[in-house]
Structure formats: structure tokens, C-alpha cells
Coordinates of C-alpha atoms in Angstrom, one line a residue:
M943 CA 160.3 96.1 106.0
I944 CA 160.2 92.6 105.2
F945 CA 160.8 91.3 101.8
F946 CA 159.9 88.2 100.0
D947 CA 160.5 86.7 97.2
L948 CA 157.6 85.3 94.8
D949 CA 158.6 82.2 92.8
G950 CA 159.4 78.9 95.2
T951 CA 158.9 81.5 97.9
L952 CA 155.3 82.3 97.9
L953 CA 153.8 80.4 95.2
D954 CA 154.7 76.7 94.6
D955 CA 156.5 77.3 91.4
D956 CA 158.1 73.8 91.1
A957 CA 154.9 72.0 91.4
E958 CA 153.2 74.0 89.0
V959 CA 155.8 73.8 86.3
Q960 CA 155.7 70.3 86.7
A961 CA 152.3 70.0 86.2
A962 CA 152.3 72.4 83.0
V963 CA 155.1 70.1 81.6
A964 CA 153.3 67.1 82.0
R965 CA 150.6 68.5 79.9
F966 CA 153.0 70.0 77.3
H967 CA 154.8 66.8 77.0
D968 CA 151.5 65.1 76.4
R969 CA 150.2 67.1 73.7
F970 CA 153.7 66.9 71.9
R971 CA 154.8 63.5 73.1
Q972 CA 155.6 62.2 69.4
E973 CA 158.2 65.1 69.0
L974 CA 159.7 64.8 72.2
P975 CA 161.6 62.3 74.3
A976 CA 159.8 59.5 75.4
D977 CA 159.9 59.6 78.9
P978 CA 158.1 62.1 80.8
A979 CA 160.7 62.6 83.9
A980 CA 163.7 62.9 81.6
F981 CA 161.9 65.7 79.5
L982 CA 161.3 67.4 82.8
V983 CA 164.5 67.6 83.8
R984 CA 165.4 68.8 79.6
W985 CA 163.1 71.7 80.3
R986 CA 164.4 72.6 83.7
E987 CA 167.5 73.1 82.1
L988 CA 166.4 75.3 79.1
S989 CA 163.9 77.3 81.0
E990 CA 167.2 78.1 83.7
C991 CA 169.1 78.5 80.7
W992 CA 166.9 81.1 78.7
F993 CA 165.5 83.0 81.4
N994 CA 168.8 83.8 82.8
R995 CA 169.8 85.1 79.3
Y996 CA 166.6 87.3 79.6
L997 CA 167.8 88.4 83.0
K998 CA 171.0 89.3 81.5
G999 CA 169.4 91.6 78.9
E1000 CA 170.7 89.1 75.8
V1001 CA 166.7 88.5 74.8
G1002 CA 163.3 89.6 75.4
F1003 CA 161.0 88.1 77.5
Q1004 CA 158.8 86.7 74.6
G1005 CA 162.6 85.7 72.6
Q1006 CA 163.3 83.5 75.7
R1007 CA 160.5 81.6 75.5
R1008 CA 160.8 81.3 71.5
G1009 CA 164.2 80.1 72.2
R1010 CA 162.9 77.4 74.8
M1011 CA 160.9 76.0 71.8
R1012 CA 163.5 76.1 68.9
E1013 CA 165.9 74.0 71.1
L1014 CA 162.9 71.4 71.3
F1015 CA 161.5 71.9 67.8
P1016 CA 164.3 73.4 65.4
E1017 CA 163.4 76.0 62.8
L1018 CA 159.7 77.0 64.2
D1019 CA 158.6 80.3 62.9
D1020 CA 157.8 82.9 65.7
E1021 CA 154.0 82.3 65.6
E1022 CA 154.4 78.4 65.7
A1023 CA 156.9 78.7 68.5
D1024 CA 154.6 81.2 70.2
R1025 CA 151.5 78.9 70.1
R1026 CA 153.4 76.1 71.3
Y1027 CA 154.6 77.6 74.3
S1028 CA 151.1 78.7 75.2
V1029 CA 150.1 75.1 75.6
F1030 CA 152.5 75.2 78.6
L1031 CA 151.7 78.6 79.8
A1032 CA 148.2 77.8 80.0
G1033 CA 148.9 74.8 82.3
Y1034 CA 151.1 76.6 84.3
E1035 CA 148.9 79.7 84.8
Q1036 CA 146.0 77.2 85.5
N1037 CA 148.1 75.5 88.3
W1038 CA 149.3 78.9 90.0
R1039 CA 148.8 78.5 93.7
L1040 CA 150.4 79.4 97.4
F1041 CA 152.1 77.2 99.3
P1042 CA 149.8 76.2 102.5
D1043 CA 152.2 78.5 105.0
V1044 CA 152.0 81.6 103.1
Q1045 CA 148.6 83.1 104.5
P1046 CA 149.0 82.3 107.7
A1047 CA 152.5 83.9 107.8
L1048 CA 151.2 86.9 106.4
A1049 CA 148.4 87.1 108.9
A1050 CA 150.8 87.1 111.6
L1051 CA 152.8 89.8 110.2
A1052 CA 149.4 91.8 110.0
G1053 CA 150.5 95.6 110.8
K1054 CA 153.8 95.0 109.3
P1055 CA 155.4 96.8 106.7
L1056 CA 155.8 93.9 103.8
G1057 CA 157.3 94.3 100.0
I1058 CA 158.4 91.8 97.3
I1059 CA 161.7 91.4 95.2
T1060 CA 161.0 89.1 92.5
N1061 CA 162.9 88.6 88.7
G1062 CA 160.9 88.2 85.6
D1063 CA 158.0 89.5 83.8
S1064 CA 156.0 92.8 84.9
V1065 CA 152.7 91.5 84.0
Q1066 CA 153.5 87.8 84.7
Q1067 CA 154.7 88.8 88.6
R1068 CA 151.8 91.1 89.2
S1069 CA 149.3 88.8 87.7
K1070 CA 150.5 86.2 90.1
L1071 CA 150.2 88.3 93.4
D1072 CA 146.4 89.6 91.9
R1073 CA 145.4 86.2 91.0
M1074 CA 146.2 84.9 94.4
G1075 CA 144.8 87.6 95.9
I1076 CA 147.8 88.6 98.1
A1077 CA 148.7 92.1 95.8
D1078 CA 147.2 94.4 98.6
R1079 CA 149.3 93.0 101.5
F1080 CA 152.6 94.0 99.6
S1081 CA 153.4 98.0 99.8
V1082 CA 156.4 98.0 97.7
V1083 CA 156.6 95.7 94.8
I1084 CA 159.8 95.7 92.8
I1085 CA 160.1 93.1 89.6
S1086 CA 163.6 93.1 87.4
G1087 CA 161.3 93.4 84.7
E1088 CA 160.7 97.3 85.5
M1089 CA 163.8 97.9 86.8
G1090 CA 166.0 96.4 84.2
V1091 CA 168.5 94.8 87.1
A1092 CA 167.6 91.5 88.2
K1093 CA 168.5 89.5 91.3
P1094 CA 171.3 89.0 92.4
E1095 CA 172.5 92.4 91.3
P1096 CA 172.6 94.8 94.7
G1097 CA 170.7 97.5 92.4
I1098 CA 167.5 95.8 93.0
F1099 CA 167.9 95.3 97.0
A1100 CA 169.0 98.7 97.0
E1101 CA 166.2 100.1 95.1
A1102 CA 163.8 98.3 97.0
C1103 CA 164.8 99.9 100.5
R1104 CA 165.0 103.0 98.6
R1105 CA 161.4 102.9 98.1
A1106 CA 160.6 101.5 101.2
G1107 CA 162.1 104.7 102.9
E1108 CA 164.6 102.3 105.0
A1109 CA 168.2 101.5 105.5
P1110 CA 169.0 98.2 103.9
G1111 CA 170.3 97.1 107.4
L1112 CA 166.8 97.4 108.9
C1113 CA 165.3 95.4 106.1
W1114 CA 164.4 91.8 105.8
Y1115 CA 164.5 89.1 102.7
V1116 CA 163.2 86.1 102.3
G1117 CA 163.6 83.9 99.4
D1118 CA 164.3 79.9 98.5
R1119 CA 167.5 80.5 96.6
L1120 CA 170.5 80.3 98.9
E1121 CA 172.9 82.5 96.5
T1122 CA 170.1 84.6 94.6
D1123 CA 168.2 85.5 97.4
A1124 CA 169.4 85.1 100.6
M1125 CA 173.4 85.6 100.1
A1126 CA 173.0 88.4 97.6
A1127 CA 170.1 90.1 99.9
V1128 CA 173.5 90.3 102.5
A1129 CA 175.5 91.3 100.0
A1130 CA 173.4 94.4 99.2
G1131 CA 173.5 95.2 103.2
M1132 CA 170.0 93.6 104.3
R1133 CA 169.3 90.8 106.7
G1134 CA 168.9 88.0 104.3
V1135 CA 167.0 84.8 105.3
W1136 CA 167.2 81.3 103.4
L1137 CA 163.7 79.7 103.1
N1138 CA 164.9 75.9 102.5
R1139 CA 162.1 73.5 102.7
D1140 CA 163.9 70.5 101.5
P1141 CA 164.8 68.7 105.0
A1142 CA 167.6 66.5 103.3
R1143 CA 169.3 69.6 102.3
P1144 CA 171.2 71.4 105.2
A1145 CA 171.3 74.5 107.1
D1146 CA 173.5 77.1 105.7
P1147 CA 175.6 79.0 108.7
R1148 CA 176.1 81.9 106.6
V1149 CA 172.7 83.1 107.0
P1150 CA 169.3 82.4 108.8
T1151 CA 167.5 79.1 107.8
I1152 CA 164.1 78.6 108.1
R1153 CA 162.2 75.4 107.0
T1154 CA 158.5 77.7 106.8
L1155 CA 157.5 80.8 106.6
A1156 CA 155.7 80.5 109.8
E1157 CA 159.3 81.0 111.1
V1158 CA 159.5 84.4 109.7
P1159 CA 157.1 86.1 112.8
A1160 CA 159.4 85.2 115.4
L1161 CA 162.5 85.8 113.5
V1162 CA 162.0 89.0 112.4

């Protein structure tokens, strides 16, 4: 079984977030830092912090959204925090798109069993797969929000292999984060692959490094 991460691996999450944050900043620019680039950095910091708290079970999925909003706009009630976050969410969902190398890679892997292991909310992650028209390409879909355990914990990888009916050593995992994806998969006994799309960032000798999904068929 060949498993893939979702955000940043199949979906161009960075571009989607950047477009949505620009829309959000424009809407609330009177209350936010004037520099859009500086605000994007701040948004990414808050997103990383609060999403990690969600993955650790410290807050719920909606709670991490509200937490981000209250750090930007102190003393918002839940209703207003949800309303403001919805401005970002609308722009984010509108910009969901696959990397250009996804469909050719999936076509080249036709006939091979494929799966997904992703952190996030079940409804949102499954919606991404459905909207992008690739849900039927994956026979096993593992989402942290359904599992109660998230990457890089080995349990989520072990459950994916169990559902695939394969020993971990026979399963591949391709993801864009070196530690959370590739190295965590290796620690769980799988064959981790780091998708490093940044040509300025060197490969890591601990795991196979690829620059595009076009390299996956030959690798596996």
C-alpha cells in the first residue's frame, strides 16, 4: 500500500492559505497590522500553535479556530469569532486545488492500492478529497479527527497499515514534512518518503527524498 499525506502533498495548502489570508486581511485591515506580508507570518504562527493544540486534544476543532480569532481580536464572543473565521474559511475552500503533478502520478499508479493518512477534521479532509475528485482513488483513508491520535504518533500509521492488511514494512508513506511525515513513518516501521518541493532545501540522507510526485512510481 502506498499512503500519501494530503495538505502540502496533494493539495497546494500554502497557496490556498495565502490567498485566503489576503482576503481576510483586506476585510479586517483597519484592525490588523498594516503590512499584509507581516500579517501572513502572524497567521501562520497562530495556525501552527492552535492546530497543534487541537491535535493534542487540548481544544476542539472549532475551539482552535476561535482561539486564533481571539488572539487577533481580543474579547470576541463565540458567535463573532465564528463569523470572522468564516471569512477566511470561504476564501480557503474556494482556492482548494491539487498540485499539477498529482493527477499524472495517480494515473501512473493505477492498479496499485493507495491510501491517505492526514491530520485534521474528518468532514473538512474528506470534503477536500471529494471536491478534488480523487476520493475514489484511495481505498484506505485515515484522519486524525476520526482516530483520536495524530501524526507523528506511531499509532495512526499502525492503524493505517492494519486497515490496509499489510505489514508496515511493506507500506510506503509520502509526505511534505520531514519529521511529521517521512521520519514519523519510518519510526512506525514504514518506508517514509520526503516530498521536498523546495529546490533550495537539501535532501535528507535518512529517508528517500523526491522533488515531485512524478518520482513516486519508479521509487515504489
